[in-house]
Amino acid sequence: MKILVFMKQVPDTAAPISVKDNQVDASKIDKYAASPYDEYALEQALQIKDKAADTKITLVTLGPARVREMIMQGLAMGADDAVIIKHEPAKHGELVEPNDLDGLAVANVLAAAAKKIGYDLIYTGTKGVDDDQGWVGIAMGELLGLPLVAGARSTEVSGGTARVLRDVEGGKEKLEVSLPALITSSQATEPRYPTLKGIMGAKRKPVLEWDIASLGVAADALASRVERVALDMPPGRQAGRLLLGEPNDQVQELVRLLREQAKVI
Amino acid sequence: MNFTLSAEQKLFKQTVHEYSAAELKTRAADVDHSGAFNWVAVRKMGPLGLLGLTTPEEYGGAGVSAFEAALAIEQLGWGCGSTALSVAAHNSLACAPIALFGTHAQKEAFLRPLASGAGRLGALALTEPGAGSDLAGGVKTTAVPEGDSWIIDGSKMWTTNASVADLMVVLVRTEPGSGTHTLSLIVVPTSAPGVTIAPPEKKMGLRGSPTHAVSLSDVRVPLENLIGVRGNGLQQTLSVLDGGRIGIGALCVGLAQAAFDETLSYAKQRHTFGKAISQHQAIQHMLADMATEIEAARLMVYEAAYLKDEGKPFTQMAAMAKLFASQVSERVCYNAIQIHGGYGYSANFPVERIYRDQRLMAIGEGTSEILRMVIARQVLGV
């Protein structure tokens, strides 16, 4: 069985984020990592491979040169090979906007790559933790005409069927879908650490580099249909308010504020 | 010497760092407080390769270089001194003598399970109530051949890992007298009848790394459990300790780095006299010294590991690296507490624990005094 895992490299959750001219200032970001949901996706795929050794996992990513680090890590965790679709984000004035393609444009590119590679099952994370929009996986499913399960926690494959467990509010849901299919992952058992052996072997695994142009995606499919009007940092925390006076008055004022201002009681 | 990390080494270091941050650092305070061995974390080390670092791949190890092993031990020490010490001892004291001097059959029987991490850890039992730095004359534990067995009697002290180990490599006297060729190393399963492991010692630090007195009374093990050449136990031990010192040096660097990291972030957020204390020159000078000394110690550890990997003599450099790194961890942790002020003395801040943990580093695997003797002999050529 052939599984494609689509991964995105995003600013590390500990990296400093600043906003300038309605864009994320990429020059301030000192560390990138795989989006955690994509790591869940890879872990789910690896668990299928653990049970069926003839499973082949190909990582696919779109991004600039730095994504190779993430790909090395994925290969060290156990993926078999990888395709990097090269894309250097455009400069807007003095700033680099890392996500200069909108979700549908990315989905068009990735869907073209998926067709070129071939697959029985496709995984993506439910969303990238940078833009947090969550539409690339779903749009790809539509573009490829595949049945889609979103927000999977685990998958079991037998024959031409995938049984997917997903969390629903207060419970669990089991779905069956026939392959080929696309699954987006919202969780998994903790993604495994790369092993030392895996790390040492990662460099010998094939990594192909493709240009977007070689995928034959029509120019209008790459055009952004959504325009960002504003991007702001969350407001800074307000200073706390100190209640003064007799304890009885303080309590009454506190209860009043909780009810009328904070509206939590 | 070129210490630029290859892509693989970078990924390896990053992987161990992330593992240490997630599995060790988060539990380090609990481990210190309860004295419970962090099995949850150590169980995950087997698949990663951390329990067979320099064990050859053909025996299930990761087969990394001494340099790469030092990178790993530093990252583990950065997360939790206790767990790092146990893992360092497992690798460089228990696995190493079998890997260095054992036969193919011994490696299959003893080394493979240790390196896989499927079972428990390994230990090395050298010191005794009356034998510490003076092993040659001091060791009283004896092994006498009888039929197809060694019969071992005696007692050992300060055995790291004994209660979490499946086997111990034990230094015993196999020949009469107290000469330099009267000792041997023998593998003893901790489950062998006659082996009694005392409750863990109550220690100043490293409380999550169990240290035990072990008594051996009429313990019988097969003759083929003797490692290497009978009578060469002292030489084999000293050679194992040379390698172990690189690991302890790396552990010192990790502990010092952890104390420094805590202190740097504290100094930036703690305000006195209207500004962050990191803006006071007195604090800046301490931070500058700490950073400088940590880097110097790290490079000495790297050099010792490099010499070992090159097959060159490294006894002197390993001794120097451990001596200096343990002094650096002491000074860095002292200043880490100083910069934290009263909070640094409180058990609620990690620097208090790291200060206690690092104190052993000037004692275990060669005291600073023994190391100076080793270095002096080398520089004097005697």
Coordinates of C-alpha atoms in Angstrom, one line a residue, chain B residues 20-354:
Chain B
S20 CA 15.1 15.3 27.3
A21 CA 12.9 18.4 27.4
A22 CA 9.7 16.3 27.1
E23 CA 10.5 13.2 29.1
L24 CA 13.3 14.2 31.6
K25 CA 13.1 17.9 32.4
T26 CA 9.3 17.7 33.1
R27 CA 9.9 15.0 35.7
A28 CA 13.2 16.0 37.2
A29 CA 11.8 17.7 40.2
D30 CA 9.5 14.8 41.0
V31 CA 12.3 12.3 40.5
D32 CA 14.5 14.2 42.9
H33 CA 11.7 14.6 45.4
S34 CA 10.4 11.0 45.4
G35 CA 13.7 9.2 44.6
A36 CA 11.7 7.1 42.1
F37 CA 13.6 5.9 39.1
N38 CA 12.2 7.4 35.9
W39 CA 11.4 4.1 34.2
V40 CA 8.7 5.8 32.0
A41 CA 11.4 7.8 30.3
V42 CA 14.1 5.1 30.3
R43 CA 11.7 2.6 28.6
K44 CA 11.6 5.0 25.7
M45 CA 15.4 5.2 25.5
G46 CA 15.9 1.7 24.1
P47 CA 14.2 2.3 20.7
L48 CA 16.0 5.7 20.4
G49 CA 19.4 3.9 20.8
L50 CA 20.3 5.7 24.1
L51 CA 20.9 2.5 26.0
G52 CA 23.5 1.2 23.6
L53 CA 25.2 4.4 22.6
T54 CA 28.7 3.1 21.8
T55 CA 27.7 -0.5 21.8
P56 CA 28.4 -1.9 18.3
E57 CA 25.5 -2.2 15.9
E58 CA 26.1 -5.9 15.5
Y59 CA 25.2 -6.4 19.2
G60 CA 22.0 -4.2 18.9
G61 CA 23.7 -0.9 19.9
A62 CA 23.6 2.4 18.1
G63 CA 27.4 2.2 17.5
V64 CA 27.9 6.0 17.7
S65 CA 31.2 7.7 18.3
A66 CA 32.4 8.9 21.7
F67 CA 31.8 12.4 20.4
E68 CA 28.2 11.6 19.5
A69 CA 27.7 9.8 22.9
A70 CA 29.0 13.0 24.6
L71 CA 26.4 15.1 22.7
A72 CA 23.7 12.8 23.9
I73 CA 24.8 12.6 27.6
E74 CA 25.0 16.4 27.7
Q75 CA 21.4 16.7 26.5
L76 CA 20.3 14.1 29.0
G77 CA 22.1 15.9 31.9
W78 CA 20.5 19.2 30.8
G79 CA 17.1 17.5 31.4
C80 CA 17.7 15.5 34.6
G81 CA 20.9 14.8 36.4
S82 CA 19.7 11.7 38.1
T83 CA 18.4 9.9 35.0
A84 CA 21.4 11.1 33.0
L85 CA 23.8 9.7 35.6
S86 CA 22.1 6.3 35.6
V87 CA 22.1 6.1 31.8
A88 CA 25.8 7.3 31.6
A89 CA 26.8 4.6 34.1
H90 CA 24.8 2.0 32.2
N91 CA 26.5 2.9 28.9
S92 CA 30.1 3.7 29.9
L93 CA 30.5 1.6 33.0
A94 CA 28.4 -1.5 32.4
C95 CA 28.1 -1.9 28.6
A96 CA 31.7 -0.6 27.9
P97 CA 33.7 -3.3 29.7
I98 CA 31.7 -6.0 28.0
A99 CA 32.0 -4.3 24.6
L100 CA 35.7 -3.6 25.0
F101 CA 36.9 -6.9 26.6
G102 CA 34.1 -9.5 26.3
T103 CA 34.0 -12.4 23.9
H104 CA 31.5 -12.8 21.2
A105 CA 29.4 -15.1 23.4
Q106 CA 29.5 -12.7 26.3
K107 CA 28.4 -9.9 24.1
E108 CA 25.5 -11.9 22.8
A109 CA 24.5 -13.0 26.2
F110 CA 25.0 -9.8 28.2
L111 CA 25.5 -6.8 26.0
R112 CA 22.7 -7.4 23.5
P113 CA 19.9 -7.3 26.1
L114 CA 21.5 -4.3 27.9
A115 CA 21.7 -2.3 24.6
S116 CA 18.2 -3.1 23.5
G117 CA 16.6 -1.7 26.6
A118 CA 14.1 -4.5 26.7
G119 CA 15.1 -5.5 30.2
R120 CA 16.7 -3.4 32.9
L121 CA 20.0 -1.6 33.1
G122 CA 23.6 -2.6 33.9
A123 CA 25.9 -1.6 36.8
L124 CA 29.6 -1.6 37.6
A125 CA 30.5 -2.5 41.2
L126 CA 34.0 -1.4 42.0
T127 CA 34.3 0.5 45.3
E128 CA 34.0 -1.2 48.7
P129 CA 33.7 0.0 52.3
G130 CA 37.5 0.1 52.4
A131 CA 38.4 0.6 48.8
G132 CA 37.6 3.8 46.8
S133 CA 40.3 5.5 44.9
D134 CA 42.8 2.8 46.0
L135 CA 41.2 -0.2 44.2
A136 CA 44.5 -2.1 43.6
G137 CA 45.3 -2.7 47.3
G138 CA 41.8 -2.1 48.7
V139 CA 39.5 -4.6 47.0
K140 CA 38.6 -7.5 49.4
T141 CA 35.8 -9.1 47.4
T142 CA 37.2 -12.5 46.2
A143 CA 36.3 -14.9 43.5
V144 CA 37.5 -18.4 43.8
P145 CA 37.1 -21.0 41.0
E146 CA 35.3 -24.2 42.0
G147 CA 34.4 -26.7 39.4
D148 CA 32.7 -24.8 36.6
S149 CA 31.9 -21.8 38.8
W150 CA 33.3 -18.7 40.4
I151 CA 32.4 -18.4 44.1
I152 CA 32.2 -14.7 45.0
D153 CA 32.2 -13.2 48.5
G154 CA 32.5 -9.7 49.6
S155 CA 30.7 -6.3 49.7
K156 CA 30.5 -3.4 47.4
M157 CA 29.6 0.2 48.0
W158 CA 28.2 3.1 45.9
T159 CA 27.0 0.8 43.2
T160 CA 25.0 3.1 40.8
N161 CA 21.9 1.3 39.3
A162 CA 22.2 -1.9 41.3
S163 CA 18.5 -2.0 42.1
V164 CA 17.5 -1.2 38.5
A165 CA 20.0 -3.5 36.9
D166 CA 19.8 -7.0 35.5
L167 CA 23.5 -7.5 35.8
M168 CA 26.6 -6.0 37.5
V169 CA 30.1 -6.1 36.3
V170 CA 32.0 -6.8 39.6
L171 CA 35.7 -6.1 40.3
V172 CA 37.0 -9.1 42.3
R173 CA 40.3 -10.4 43.5
T174 CA 41.0 -13.7 41.7
E175 CA 44.7 -13.9 42.5
P176 CA 46.6 -13.9 45.8
G177 CA 48.4 -10.8 47.0
S178 CA 47.7 -7.2 46.2
G179 CA 49.7 -6.6 43.0
T180 CA 48.5 -4.9 39.9
H181 CA 47.5 -8.2 38.2
T182 CA 45.4 -9.7 41.0
L183 CA 41.9 -8.4 40.1
S184 CA 39.4 -9.5 37.5
L185 CA 36.0 -8.3 36.2
I186 CA 33.2 -10.8 36.4
V187 CA 29.5 -10.5 35.3
V188 CA 27.1 -11.2 38.1
P189 CA 23.3 -11.3 37.5
T190 CA 21.6 -9.2 40.2
S191 CA 19.1 -12.1 40.6
A192 CA 21.8 -14.6 41.5
P193 CA 21.3 -16.3 44.9
G194 CA 23.6 -14.6 47.5
V195 CA 23.4 -11.2 46.0
T196 CA 21.8 -8.7 48.5
I197 CA 21.1 -5.2 47.4
A198 CA 20.7 -2.8 50.3
P199 CA 18.1 0.0 50.2
P200 CA 19.2 3.1 48.2
E201 CA 21.6 5.5 50.0
K202 CA 20.2 8.8 51.1
K203 CA 22.1 11.3 49.1
M204 CA 22.5 15.1 48.8
G205 CA 21.5 15.0 45.1
L206 CA 20.9 12.7 42.2
R207 CA 18.2 11.1 44.3
G208 CA 16.5 9.5 41.3
S209 CA 19.6 7.6 40.5
P210 CA 19.7 4.7 43.0
T211 CA 23.1 4.0 44.7
H212 CA 23.5 0.9 46.7
A213 CA 25.7 -1.2 49.0
V214 CA 25.7 -4.7 47.6
S215 CA 26.7 -7.8 49.5
L216 CA 27.8 -11.0 47.7
S217 CA 27.7 -14.1 49.8
D218 CA 28.7 -17.4 48.3
V219 CA 27.5 -16.2 44.9
R220 CA 28.0 -18.7 42.1
V221 CA 28.4 -17.7 38.5
P222 CA 29.8 -19.7 35.5
L223 CA 33.5 -19.5 34.9
E224 CA 32.8 -18.0 31.5
N225 CA 31.4 -14.8 33.1
L226 CA 34.9 -13.5 33.6
I227 CA 35.5 -10.6 31.2
G228 CA 38.8 -10.3 29.3
V229 CA 42.0 -11.6 30.8
R230 CA 42.0 -13.0 34.3
G231 CA 44.2 -10.8 36.5
N232 CA 43.8 -7.8 34.2
G233 CA 40.7 -6.4 36.0
L234 CA 42.5 -3.3 37.3
Q235 CA 43.8 -2.3 33.9
Q236 CA 40.5 -3.0 32.3
T237 CA 38.7 -0.9 35.0
L238 CA 41.0 2.0 34.6
S239 CA 40.6 2.0 30.9
V240 CA 36.8 1.9 31.3
L241 CA 36.9 4.8 33.7
D242 CA 39.0 6.9 31.2
G243 CA 36.0 6.6 28.8
G244 CA 33.5 7.2 31.6
R245 CA 35.1 10.5 32.5
I246 CA 34.2 11.9 29.1
G247 CA 30.6 11.0 29.9
I248 CA 30.7 12.7 33.3
G249 CA 32.4 15.7 31.8
A250 CA 29.5 15.9 29.3
L251 CA 27.0 15.5 32.1
C252 CA 28.6 18.4 34.0
V253 CA 28.3 20.6 30.9
G254 CA 24.6 19.6 30.6
L255 CA 23.9 20.4 34.2
A256 CA 25.7 23.7 34.0
Q257 CA 23.9 24.6 30.8
A258 CA 20.6 23.8 32.4
A259 CA 21.4 26.1 35.4
F260 CA 22.6 28.8 33.0
D261 CA 19.4 28.6 30.9
E262 CA 17.2 28.9 34.0
T263 CA 19.3 31.8 35.3
L264 CA 19.3 33.7 32.0
S265 CA 15.5 33.7 31.7
Y266 CA 15.2 34.6 35.4
A267 CA 17.6 37.5 35.1
K268 CA 15.6 38.9 32.2
Q269 CA 12.3 38.9 34.1
R270 CA 13.3 39.8 37.6
H271 CA 13.4 43.5 38.3
T272 CA 15.3 45.4 41.0
F273 CA 16.0 49.2 41.2
G274 CA 13.6 49.8 38.3
K275 CA 15.1 47.5 35.7
A276 CA 15.7 43.8 34.9
I277 CA 18.6 42.5 36.9
S278 CA 20.2 41.3 33.6
Q279 CA 20.8 45.0 33.0
H280 CA 23.0 45.3 36.1
Q281 CA 26.6 45.0 35.3
A282 CA 27.3 42.8 38.3
I283 CA 24.9 40.2 37.0
Q284 CA 26.1 40.6 33.4
H285 CA 29.6 39.8 34.4
M286 CA 28.5 36.6 36.2
L287 CA 26.4 35.6 33.1
A288 CA 29.4 36.3 30.8
D289 CA 31.7 34.1 33.0
M290 CA 29.2 31.3 33.2
A291 CA 28.7 31.2 29.4
T292 CA 32.4 31.4 28.7
E293 CA 33.3 28.6 31.1
I294 CA 30.5 26.3 29.9
E295 CA 31.8 26.7 26.4
A296 CA 35.4 26.0 27.5
A297 CA 34.4 22.9 29.4
R298 CA 32.3 21.7 26.4
L299 CA 35.2 22.0 24.1
M300 CA 37.5 20.0 26.4
V301 CA 34.9 17.3 26.6
Y302 CA 34.7 17.3 22.7
E303 CA 38.5 17.1 22.5
A304 CA 38.7 14.1 24.8
A305 CA 36.0 12.4 22.8
Y306 CA 37.7 13.3 19.6
L307 CA 41.0 11.8 20.8
K308 CA 39.2 8.6 21.8
D309 CA 37.5 8.3 18.5
E310 CA 40.8 8.8 16.7
G311 CA 42.3 6.0 18.7
K312 CA 44.8 8.4 20.2
P313 CA 45.8 8.4 23.9
F314 CA 43.0 10.3 25.8
T315 CA 43.6 9.5 29.5
Q316 CA 45.0 12.9 30.2
M317 CA 42.5 14.9 28.2
A318 CA 39.5 12.9 29.7
A319 CA 40.9 13.6 33.2
M320 CA 41.4 17.3 32.4
A321 CA 37.9 17.5 30.8
K322 CA 36.1 16.0 33.8
L323 CA 38.2 17.9 36.4
F324 CA 37.5 21.2 34.7
A325 CA 33.9 20.5 33.7
S326 CA 33.1 19.6 37.3
Q327 CA 34.7 22.8 38.5
V328 CA 32.7 24.8 36.0
S329 CA 29.4 23.1 37.0
E330 CA 30.1 24.0 40.6
R331 CA 30.9 27.7 39.8
V332 CA 28.0 28.1 37.3
C333 CA 25.5 26.6 39.7
Y334 CA 26.9 28.7 42.6
N335 CA 26.3 31.8 40.6
A336 CA 23.0 30.6 39.3
I337 CA 21.8 30.5 42.9
Q338 CA 23.4 33.8 43.6
I339 CA 21.6 35.5 40.7
H340 CA 18.3 33.9 41.8
G341 CA 18.9 35.2 45.3
G342 CA 16.6 33.7 48.0
Y343 CA 14.5 32.0 45.3
G344 CA 17.6 30.1 44.2
Y345 CA 18.0 28.6 47.6
S346 CA 14.4 27.5 47.5
A347 CA 13.5 24.0 46.3
N348 CA 10.8 25.6 44.1
F349 CA 13.4 26.7 41.6
P350 CA 15.4 24.1 39.6
V351 CA 18.8 25.6 40.3
E352 CA 18.8 24.3 43.9
R353 CA 18.4 20.8 42.7
I354 CA 21.0 21.2 39.9

